[in-house]
Coordinates of N, CA and C in Angstrom, one line a residue:
Chain A
X1 N 119.7 88.6 133.8 CA 119.5 89.2 135.3 C 118.9 88.1 135.8
X2 N 119.6 87.7 137.1 CA 119.3 86.7 138.1 C 117.7 87.2 138.4
X3 N 117.0 86.1 138.7 CA 115.6 86.2 139.1 C 115.5 86.3 140.7
X4 N 117.0 86.1 141.4 CA 116.8 86.2 142.8 C 118.2 86.8 142.8
X5 N 118.3 88.3 143.4 CA 119.4 88.9 143.6 C 119.7 89.4 145.1
X6 N 120.8 88.8 145.6 CA 120.8 89.4 147.1 C 122.3 90.6 147.2
X7 N 121.9 91.1 148.1 CA 123.2 92.3 148.4 C 123.3 92.3 150.0
X8 N 124.5 92.6 150.5 CA 125.7 92.6 149.6 C 126.2 91.3 149.1
X9 N 127.4 90.8 148.6 CA 127.8 89.7 147.9 C 128.4 89.2 149.4
X10 N 129.4 90.5 150.2 CA 130.1 90.0 151.1 C 130.0 91.0 152.0
X11 N 130.3 90.7 153.2 CA 129.8 92.2 154.4 C 131.0 91.6 155.7
X12 N 131.7 92.4 155.8 CA 132.3 92.4 157.1 C 131.9 93.0 158.2
X13 N 131.6 92.7 159.5 CA 130.9 93.4 160.6 C 131.8 93.3 161.6
X14 N 131.8 94.3 163.0 CA 132.4 94.0 164.1 C 131.2 93.2 164.9
X15 N 131.9 92.8 165.7 CA 130.8 91.9 166.9 C 130.0 93.1 167.3
X16 N 128.6 92.6 167.4 CA 127.7 93.6 168.1 C 126.9 94.2 167.2
X17 N 127.3 94.4 166.2 CA 126.7 95.3 165.0 C 125.6 94.8 164.7
X18 N 124.7 95.7 164.2 CA 123.3 95.4 163.7 C 123.6 94.7 161.8
X19 N 122.9 93.8 161.4 CA 123.5 93.5 160.2 C 122.1 93.2 159.4
X20 N 121.9 93.8 157.9 CA 121.1 93.5 157.1 C 121.5 92.7 156.0
X21 N 121.1 91.8 155.5 CA 121.1 91.0 154.1 C 120.0 91.3 153.6
X22 N 120.0 91.6 152.2 CA 118.7 92.1 151.3 C 118.6 91.0 150.4
X23 N 117.3 91.0 149.8 CA 116.9 90.1 148.8 C 115.7 90.2 148.2
X24 N 116.2 90.5 146.5 CA 115.0 90.9 145.6 C 114.7 90.0 144.8
X25 N 113.7 89.8 144.5 CA 113.2 88.6 143.3 C 112.1 89.4 142.4
X26 N 111.9 88.6 141.0 CA 111.2 89.2 139.9 C 110.5 88.3 139.7
X27 N 110.3 87.3 140.2 CA 108.8 86.5 139.8 C 108.0 86.2 141.1
X28 N 106.9 85.5 140.6 CA 105.8 85.2 141.7 C 106.2 84.1 142.4
X29 N 106.1 84.5 143.7 CA 106.3 83.2 144.4 C 105.2 82.9 145.5
X30 N 105.5 81.7 146.0 CA 104.6 81.5 147.2 C 105.1 81.6 148.6
X31 N 106.3 81.2 148.4 CA 107.5 81.2 149.6 C 108.9 81.8 149.4
X32 N 109.5 82.1 150.5 CA 110.6 82.5 150.6 C 111.6 81.7 151.5
X33 N 112.7 81.5 151.2 CA 113.4 80.7 152.3 C 114.7 81.6 152.7
X34 N 115.0 81.6 153.9 CA 116.4 82.1 154.3 C 117.4 81.0 154.6
X35 N 118.7 80.8 154.2 CA 119.2 79.5 154.8 C 120.7 80.0 155.2
X36 N 121.2 79.1 155.9 CA 122.5 79.3 156.5 C 123.5 78.4 156.1
X37 N 124.7 78.6 155.6 CA 125.9 77.7 155.2 C 127.1 78.2 156.0
X38 N 127.2 77.2 156.9 CA 128.9 77.5 157.3 C 129.6 77.0 156.7
X39 N 131.1 77.6 156.8 CA 132.2 77.1 155.8 C 132.4 75.2 155.8
X40 N 132.2 75.0 155.2 CA 132.6 73.2 155.3 C 131.3 72.6 156.0
X41 N 130.5 73.2 156.3 CA 129.3 72.7 156.9 C 128.1 72.4 156.2
X42 N 126.9 72.0 156.5 CA 125.9 71.9 155.8 C 125.2 73.2 155.7
X43 N 123.7 72.8 155.1 CA 122.8 74.0 155.1 C 121.7 73.6 155.8
X44 N 121.3 75.0 156.6 CA 120.1 75.0 157.4 C 119.1 76.1 157.4
X45 N 118.1 75.8 157.4 CA 117.0 76.6 156.9 C 116.7 77.4 158.4
X46 N 116.7 78.5 158.2 CA 116.3 79.7 159.2 C 115.0 80.0 159.3
X47 N 114.6 80.6 158.0 CA 113.0 81.1 158.2 C 112.4 80.4 156.6
X48 N 111.1 80.5 156.7 CA 110.4 80.3 155.5 C 109.2 81.3 155.6
X49 N 109.0 82.1 154.4 CA 108.3 83.2 154.7 C 107.1 83.4 153.8
X50 N 106.1 83.8 153.8 CA 105.0 84.0 152.9 C 104.4 85.4 152.9
X51 N 104.5 85.9 154.0 CA 104.4 87.3 154.5 C 104.5 87.7 155.5
X52 N 105.1 89.0 155.8 CA 105.3 89.4 157.3 C 106.4 89.5 157.6
X53 N 106.7 88.9 158.9 CA 108.1 89.1 159.6 C 107.8 87.9 160.3
X54 N 109.3 87.3 160.6 CA 109.4 86.2 161.7 C 110.5 86.5 162.5
X55 N 110.4 86.1 163.5 CA 111.6 86.5 164.5 C 112.2 84.8 165.5
X56 N 113.6 84.9 165.4 CA 113.8 83.5 166.1 C 115.2 84.2 166.5
X57 N 115.4 84.3 168.1 CA 116.3 84.7 168.7 C 116.9 85.9 168.3
X58 N 118.2 86.1 167.8 CA 118.4 87.5 167.1 C 118.5 87.6 165.9
X59 N 117.8 86.8 165.0 CA 117.2 86.8 163.8 C 115.9 87.2 163.3
X60 N 115.8 88.2 162.8 CA 114.6 88.7 162.2 C 114.4 88.6 160.4
X61 N 113.7 87.8 160.0 CA 113.1 88.3 158.7 C 111.8 88.9 158.3
X62 N 111.9 89.5 157.4 CA 110.8 90.2 156.5 C 110.6 90.2 155.3
X63 N 109.4 90.2 154.9 CA 109.2 90.0 153.8 C 108.2 91.1 153.4
X64 N 108.1 91.6 151.8 CA 107.2 92.7 151.3 C 107.0 92.2 149.9
X65 N 106.0 91.5 150.0 CA 105.3 90.7 148.5 C 105.1 91.7 147.7
X66 N 104.3 93.0 148.0 CA 104.0 93.9 146.9 C 105.2 94.5 146.1
X67 N 106.5 94.8 147.0 CA 107.7 95.4 146.6 C 108.9 94.0 146.1
X68 N 108.4 92.7 146.3 CA 109.4 91.6 145.9 C 110.6 91.7 146.6
X69 N 110.9 91.9 147.9 CA 111.9 92.1 148.6 C 111.5 91.9 150.0
X70 N 113.1 90.8 150.7 CA 112.9 90.4 152.0 C 114.3 90.8 152.4
X71 N 114.3 91.0 153.8 CA 115.5 91.4 154.9 C 115.7 90.4 155.4
X72 N 117.0 89.9 155.9 CA 117.3 89.0 156.8 C 118.0 90.2 157.8
X73 N 117.9 90.1 159.4 CA 118.6 91.0 160.2 C 119.1 90.2 161.2
X74 N 120.2 90.6 161.5 CA 120.7 90.0 162.9 C 121.4 90.9 163.7
X75 N 120.5 91.0 165.0 CA 121.1 91.8 166.0 C 122.2 91.3 166.9
X76 N 123.3 92.3 167.5 CA 124.0 92.1 168.3 C 125.1 90.6 167.9
X77 N 125.3 90.9 166.4 CA 126.3 90.0 165.7 C 127.5 89.2 166.4
X78 N 127.7 88.1 166.1 CA 128.6 87.2 167.1 C 129.3 86.7 165.7
X79 N 130.5 86.6 166.2 CA 131.5 85.8 165.1 C 131.1 84.4 164.6
X80 N 130.2 83.8 165.6 CA 129.6 82.6 165.2 C 128.4 82.8 164.3
X81 N 128.4 84.0 164.0 CA 127.1 84.2 162.8 C 128.0 84.2 161.3
X82 N 129.1 83.9 161.5 CA 130.0 84.2 160.3 C 129.7 82.7 159.6
X83 N 129.1 83.0 158.3 CA 128.5 82.2 157.3 C 128.1 82.5 155.7
X84 N 127.6 81.8 154.8 CA 127.2 82.0 153.9 C 125.5 82.2 154.0
X85 N 124.9 83.4 153.7 CA 123.6 83.3 154.0 C 122.8 83.4 152.5
X86 N 121.8 82.4 152.2 CA 121.2 82.2 151.0 C 119.5 82.6 151.2
X87 N 118.9 83.2 150.1 CA 117.9 83.6 149.8 C 117.5 82.6 148.8
X88 N 116.2 81.9 149.2 CA 115.7 81.2 148.0 C 114.0 81.6 148.0
X89 N 113.6 81.6 146.7 CA 112.0 81.6 147.2 C 111.5 80.5 145.7
X90 N 110.4 80.1 146.3 CA 109.7 78.9 145.6 C 108.7 79.8 144.8
X91 N 108.7 79.7 143.6 CA 108.1 80.0 142.4 C 106.7 79.3 142.3
X92 N 105.8 80.4 141.8 CA 104.4 79.7 141.3 C 104.0 80.0 140.1
X93 N 105.1 79.8 139.1 CA 104.6 80.1 137.6 C 104.8 79.0 136.9
X94 N 104.1 78.7 135.9 CA 104.1 77.6 135.1 C 105.3 76.2 135.4
X95 N 105.4 75.5 134.6 CA 106.5 74.4 135.2 C 106.2 73.7 136.2
X96 N 107.1 73.2 137.0 CA 107.0 72.6 138.1 C 106.9 73.8 139.5
X97 N 105.9 73.8 140.2 CA 105.6 74.6 141.3 C 106.6 74.3 142.4
X98 N 107.3 73.4 142.4 CA 108.2 73.3 143.6 C 109.5 73.6 143.3
X99 N 109.7 74.4 141.9 CA 111.4 74.6 142.1 C 111.5 75.6 143.0
X100 N 112.9 75.8 143.4 CA 113.3 76.8 144.4 C 114.2 77.4 143.1
X101 N 114.5 78.8 143.4 CA 115.5 79.5 142.9 C 116.3 80.1 143.7
X102 N 117.9 80.0 143.6 CA 118.6 80.5 144.6 C 119.2 81.6 144.5
X103 N 119.3 82.6 145.5 CA 120.4 83.5 145.3 C 121.7 82.9 145.3
X104 N 122.6 83.9 145.1 CA 124.2 83.6 144.9 C 125.0 83.6 146.5
X105 N 124.0 84.0 147.2 CA 124.7 84.3 148.9 C 125.2 85.3 149.2
X106 N 125.1 85.2 150.4 CA 125.9 86.8 151.0 C 126.9 86.0 152.0
X107 N 128.2 86.4 152.2 CA 129.3 85.6 152.9 C 129.5 86.6 153.9
X108 N 129.2 86.3 155.2 CA 129.3 87.5 156.2 C 130.3 87.0 156.9
X109 N 131.1 88.0 157.8 CA 132.2 87.6 158.3 C 132.1 88.7 159.7
X110 N 131.8 88.1 160.8 CA 132.0 89.0 162.0 C 133.1 89.0 162.8
X111 N 133.8 90.0 163.0 CA 135.5 90.1 163.7 C 134.9 90.1 165.2
X112 N 135.5 89.6 165.8 CA 135.6 89.9 167.3 C 136.4 91.3 167.9
Chain B
X1 N 115.6 57.8 159.9 CA 116.5 58.7 160.9 C 115.9 60.3 160.8
X2 N 116.7 60.9 161.6 CA 116.1 62.0 162.1 C 116.1 63.2 161.0
X3 N 117.0 63.2 160.2 CA 117.8 64.2 159.2 C 117.7 63.6 157.7
X4 N 118.0 64.5 156.5 CA 118.3 63.7 155.6 C 119.7 63.0 155.2
X5 N 119.7 62.2 155.1 CA 121.1 61.2 155.0 C 121.7 61.0 153.6
X6 N 122.9 61.4 153.4 CA 123.4 61.2 152.0 C 124.5 60.3 152.3
X7 N 124.7 59.4 150.7 CA 126.2 58.3 151.0 C 126.8 58.6 149.6
X8 N 127.7 58.1 149.6 CA 128.7 58.5 150.5 C 129.0 59.9 150.7
X9 N 129.7 60.2 151.6 CA 130.3 61.5 152.3 C 131.2 62.1 151.5
X10 N 132.2 61.3 150.6 CA 133.0 61.7 149.7 C 133.3 60.6 148.6
X11 N 133.4 60.9 147.4 CA 133.7 60.0 146.4 C 134.6 60.6 145.4
X12 N 135.7 59.7 145.3 CA 137.0 59.7 144.6 C 136.7 58.7 143.3
X13 N 136.7 59.4 142.1 CA 136.8 58.8 141.1 C 137.3 58.6 139.8
X14 N 137.7 58.0 139.1 CA 138.5 58.7 137.6 C 137.3 58.7 136.9
X15 N 137.9 59.6 136.0 CA 137.6 60.2 134.7 C 136.7 59.1 133.8
X16 N 135.8 59.4 133.7 CA 135.0 58.1 132.5 C 134.2 57.0 133.3
X17 N 134.4 57.1 134.9 CA 133.6 55.9 135.4 C 132.4 56.5 135.8
X18 N 131.4 55.3 136.2 CA 130.2 55.8 136.5 C 130.2 56.1 138.0
X19 N 129.2 57.3 138.6 CA 129.3 57.1 140.1 C 127.7 57.1 140.5
X20 N 127.4 56.8 141.7 CA 125.7 56.9 142.4 C 126.0 57.2 143.5
X21 N 125.2 58.4 143.5 CA 125.2 59.2 145.0 C 123.7 58.8 145.5
X22 N 123.5 58.7 146.7 CA 122.1 58.3 147.6 C 121.9 59.5 148.6
X23 N 120.7 59.2 148.4 CA 120.0 60.4 149.4 C 118.7 59.7 149.9
X24 N 118.4 59.8 151.5 CA 117.5 59.1 152.3 C 117.2 60.5 152.7
X25 N 115.4 60.9 152.4 CA 115.2 62.0 152.8 C 114.4 61.7 154.0
X26 N 113.9 62.7 154.7 CA 113.1 62.7 155.9 C 111.8 61.8 155.8
X27 N 111.8 61.0 156.5 CA 110.3 60.0 156.3 C 109.1 61.1 156.2
X28 N 108.3 60.8 155.1 CA 107.2 61.1 154.9 C 107.2 62.7 154.1
X29 N 108.2 63.3 153.9 CA 108.8 64.4 153.0 C 108.4 64.0 151.5
X30 N 107.5 64.6 150.9 CA 107.0 64.3 149.5 C 108.1 65.0 148.6
X31 N 108.5 66.1 149.0 CA 109.2 66.8 147.9 C 110.8 66.4 148.1
X32 N 111.7 66.3 147.1 CA 113.0 65.8 147.1 C 113.7 66.7 146.2
X33 N 114.9 67.2 146.5 CA 115.8 68.1 145.1 C 117.1 67.7 145.6
X34 N 117.9 67.6 144.6 CA 119.1 67.4 144.2 C 119.7 69.0 143.5
X35 N 120.7 69.3 144.2 CA 121.6 70.2 144.0 C 123.0 70.0 144.0
X36 N 123.7 70.7 143.0 CA 125.4 70.7 143.0 C 125.7 72.0 143.7
X37 N 127.0 72.0 144.3 CA 127.7 73.2 144.5 C 129.3 73.0 144.2
X38 N 129.4 73.8 143.3 CA 131.2 74.0 143.3 C 131.8 75.0 143.9
X39 N 132.8 74.9 144.1 CA 133.8 75.8 145.5 C 133.8 76.9 144.9
X40 N 133.1 77.5 146.3 CA 132.6 79.1 146.1 C 131.6 79.7 145.4
X41 N 130.6 78.6 144.9 CA 129.5 79.0 144.0 C 128.5 78.9 144.8
X42 N 127.4 79.2 144.2 CA 126.0 79.0 144.8 C 125.5 77.6 144.2
X43 N 124.2 77.5 144.7 CA 123.5 76.1 144.6 C 123.1 76.0 143.0
X44 N 123.3 74.9 142.3 CA 122.8 74.8 141.3 C 121.9 73.6 141.4
X45 N 120.6 74.0 141.0 CA 119.4 73.3 140.9 C 119.7 72.0 140.0
X46 N 119.6 70.7 140.0 CA 119.6 69.6 139.4 C 118.2 69.0 139.1
X47 N 117.8 68.8 139.7 CA 116.4 67.6 139.7 C 115.3 67.5 140.9
X48 N 114.3 67.8 140.9 CA 113.3 67.8 141.5 C 112.0 66.6 141.5
X49 N 111.6 66.3 142.7 CA 110.8 65.0 142.6 C 109.5 65.8 143.7
X50 N 108.4 65.2 143.2 CA 107.4 65.7 144.2 C 106.1 64.9 144.1
X51 N 106.2 63.8 145.4 CA 105.4 63.1 145.3 C 105.5 61.7 143.9
X52 N 104.3 61.6 143.6 CA 104.2 60.4 142.1 C 104.0 61.3 141.1
X53 N 104.3 62.8 141.0 CA 104.4 63.5 139.6 C 105.7 63.3 138.8
X54 N 105.6 63.6 137.5 CA 106.9 63.5 136.6 C 107.9 64.5 137.3
X55 N 109.3 63.8 137.7 CA 110.1 64.7 138.3 C 110.3 66.2 137.0
X56 N 110.8 67.4 137.8 CA 111.7 68.2 137.2 C 112.8 68.1 136.8
X57 N 113.2 67.7 135.5 CA 114.4 67.2 135.4 C 115.2 68.8 134.8
X58 N 115.0 69.9 134.7 CA 115.2 70.8 133.9 C 116.7 71.2 134.2
X59 N 117.3 70.9 135.3 CA 118.5 71.2 135.5 C 119.7 70.5 135.5
X60 N 119.2 69.4 134.9 CA 120.2 68.6 135.0 C 121.2 68.8 133.4
X61 N 122.4 68.7 133.7 CA 123.4 69.6 132.9 C 123.6 68.7 131.8
X62 N 123.6 67.7 131.5 CA 123.7 66.7 130.3 C 123.1 65.5 130.5
X63 N 122.9 64.4 129.4 CA 122.3 63.2 129.7 C 123.1 62.1 130.4
X64 N 124.3 62.9 130.9 CA 125.2 61.8 131.7 C 124.5 61.4 132.9
X65 N 123.6 62.5 133.5 CA 123.1 62.7 134.7 C 121.4 62.5 134.6
X66 N 121.3 61.3 135.6 CA 120.0 60.9 135.7 C 119.3 60.5 137.3
X67 N 118.5 60.4 137.8 CA 118.1 60.6 138.9 C 116.7 59.5 139.0
X68 N 116.7 58.8 140.2 CA 115.3 58.0 140.4 C 115.1 58.1 141.7
X69 N 113.9 58.1 142.1 CA 113.3 58.4 143.2 C 112.2 56.8 143.6
X70 N 112.7 56.0 144.2 CA 111.9 54.6 144.5 C 111.0 54.5 145.5
X71 N 109.8 54.5 145.6 CA 109.2 54.3 146.1 C 108.5 55.6 146.8
X72 N 109.0 56.6 146.5 CA 108.6 57.9 147.0 C 109.7 58.3 148.0
X73 N 110.5 57.5 148.1 CA 111.6 57.7 149.4 C 112.9 57.8 149.0
X74 N 113.7 56.9 148.9 CA 115.0 57.0 148.6 C 115.4 57.2 147.2
X75 N 116.4 58.3 146.9 CA 116.8 58.8 145.4 C 118.2 58.5 145.6
X76 N 118.3 58.0 143.9 CA 119.7 58.0 143.4 C 120.0 58.7 142.6
X77 N 120.9 59.8 142.5 CA 121.6 60.2 141.2 C 123.0 59.8 140.6
X78 N 122.4 59.5 139.4 CA 123.9 58.7 138.7 C 124.5 59.4 137.7
X79 N 125.8 59.6 137.6 CA 126.7 60.4 136.8 C 127.2 59.4 135.7
X80 N 127.2 59.3 134.7 CA 127.8 58.3 134.0 C 129.1 58.9 133.5
X81 N 130.2 58.3 132.9 CA 131.3 58.6 132.3 C 131.6 60.3 132.6
X82 N 131.7 60.0 134.3 CA 132.2 61.1 135.1 C 133.5 62.0 134.3
X83 N 133.1 63.3 134.4 CA 134.1 64.3 133.5 C 134.8 65.1 135.0
X84 N 136.0 65.6 134.8 CA 136.5 66.5 135.8 C 135.5 67.7 136.4
X85 N 134.8 68.3 135.3 CA 134.0 69.4 135.7 C 132.7 68.9 136.6
X86 N 132.5 67.5 136.6 CA 131.5 67.2 137.6 C 131.9 67.4 138.9
X87 N 133.2 67.5 139.1 CA 133.8 67.7 140.8 C 133.0 68.7 141.4
X88 N 132.1 68.4 142.3 CA 131.2 69.4 143.3 C 130.9 68.6 144.5
X89 N 130.4 69.5 145.1 CA 129.4 68.8 146.3 C 127.9 68.9 145.8
X90 N 127.5 67.5 146.1 CA 125.9 67.0 145.7 C 125.2 67.1 146.9
X91 N 124.4 67.9 146.6 CA 123.4 68.4 148.1 C 122.0 67.7 147.8
X92 N 121.4 67.0 148.8 CA 120.0 66.7 148.6 C 119.1 67.2 149.6
X93 N 117.9 67.8 149.4 CA 117.1 68.3 150.2 C 115.5 68.0 150.2
X94 N 114.8 67.9 151.3 CA 113.6 67.3 151.4 C 112.9 68.1 152.1
X95 N 111.3 68.3 151.7 CA 110.7 68.9 152.5 C 109.0 68.5 152.3
X96 N 108.3 68.7 153.1 CA 107.0 68.5 153.2 C 105.8 69.6 152.4
X97 N 105.8 69.4 151.2 CA 105.4 70.5 150.3 C 103.8 70.8 150.8
X98 N 104.0 72.2 150.7 CA 102.6 72.4 151.2 C 102.4 72.8 152.9
X99 N 103.0 72.5 153.5 CA 103.0 72.4 155.1 C 103.1 73.9 155.4
X100 N 102.4 74.7 156.2 CA 102.3 76.1 156.2 C 104.0 76.4 157.1
X101 N 104.3 75.8 157.9 CA 105.5 76.0 158.3 C 106.5 75.6 158.1
X102 N 106.5 75.0 156.3 CA 107.4 74.3 155.9 C 109.0 75.0 155.9
X103 N 109.9 73.7 156.0 CA 111.3 74.5 155.9 C 112.0 73.1 155.0
X104 N 113.1 73.7 154.5 CA 113.9 72.7 154.2 C 115.0 71.8 154.9
X105 N 115.1 70.7 154.7 CA 116.3 69.9 155.6 C 117.1 69.3 154.3
X106 N 118.4 69.9 154.6 CA 119.6 69.6 153.5 C 120.2 68.5 154.2
X107 N 120.9 67.4 153.6 CA 121.8 66.7 153.7 C 123.1 67.2 154.0
X108 N 124.2 66.6 154.2 CA 125.4 67.2 154.5 C 126.0 66.8 153.2
X109 N 125.8 66.5 152.3 CA 126.2 66.6 151.2 C 127.2 65.3 150.5
X110 N 127.4 65.0 149.4 CA 128.6 64.2 148.8 C 129.4 64.9 148.3
X111 N 130.7 65.1 148.4 CA 131.8 65.8 147.9 C 132.4 64.6 147.0
X112 N 132.1 64.9 145.5 CA 132.6 64.2 144.1 C 134.0 64.9 143.7
X113 N 134.7 64.0 143.5 CA 136.1 64.4 143.2 C 136.5 63.7 141.9
X114 N 136.6 63.9 141.1 CA 136.7 63.2 139.4 C 138.5 63.6 139.2
X115 N 139.1 62.6 139.1 CA 140.6 63.1 138.7 C 140.9 62.7 137.5

């Protein structure tokens, strides 16, 4: 079982819909990142969370440390939101505490 | 520079040749990561540098892969005797570890094609 699981793997939405992408993890963490990767493009950091909730424009990220779960929400989705969204956790166990564990990503397509 | 810079952006090489990939992190960032991403796949961790600590090399797939970080800044990933399965995008990221509002900053990657 992967230490970081994202769902769904693929998501198709109509423009304007409210979108939720989920991330569950099984290790102790010090932080969780949400990243965005456009087709053929680089990776951009959207949020870094250690507790609670953060909002930036139409994007909202929440984390529940007790349940080891985070969600990324997109309100009023737009075709330009089409990208792969990646969840990554910074583990705080043993070895190197800097290591990041990545989910496999959620591919979002927003249709006009 | 303002961001993480990687060079070259594209590299085509013949099987068996050695290649060097370079990463210039954001100035002052103490943490530097190398990842690779095969087509349609997720990110695969390769190696992590943090300040003067010994690097975490646990992700390097074979002894053909090695990396250095000189002076706590520029890093070079070297792949010896390249194989076709080494073809991928190699990504570098840096961060200021421990900063409250820490974000990861990624370079644009090096597309490596081994023929």
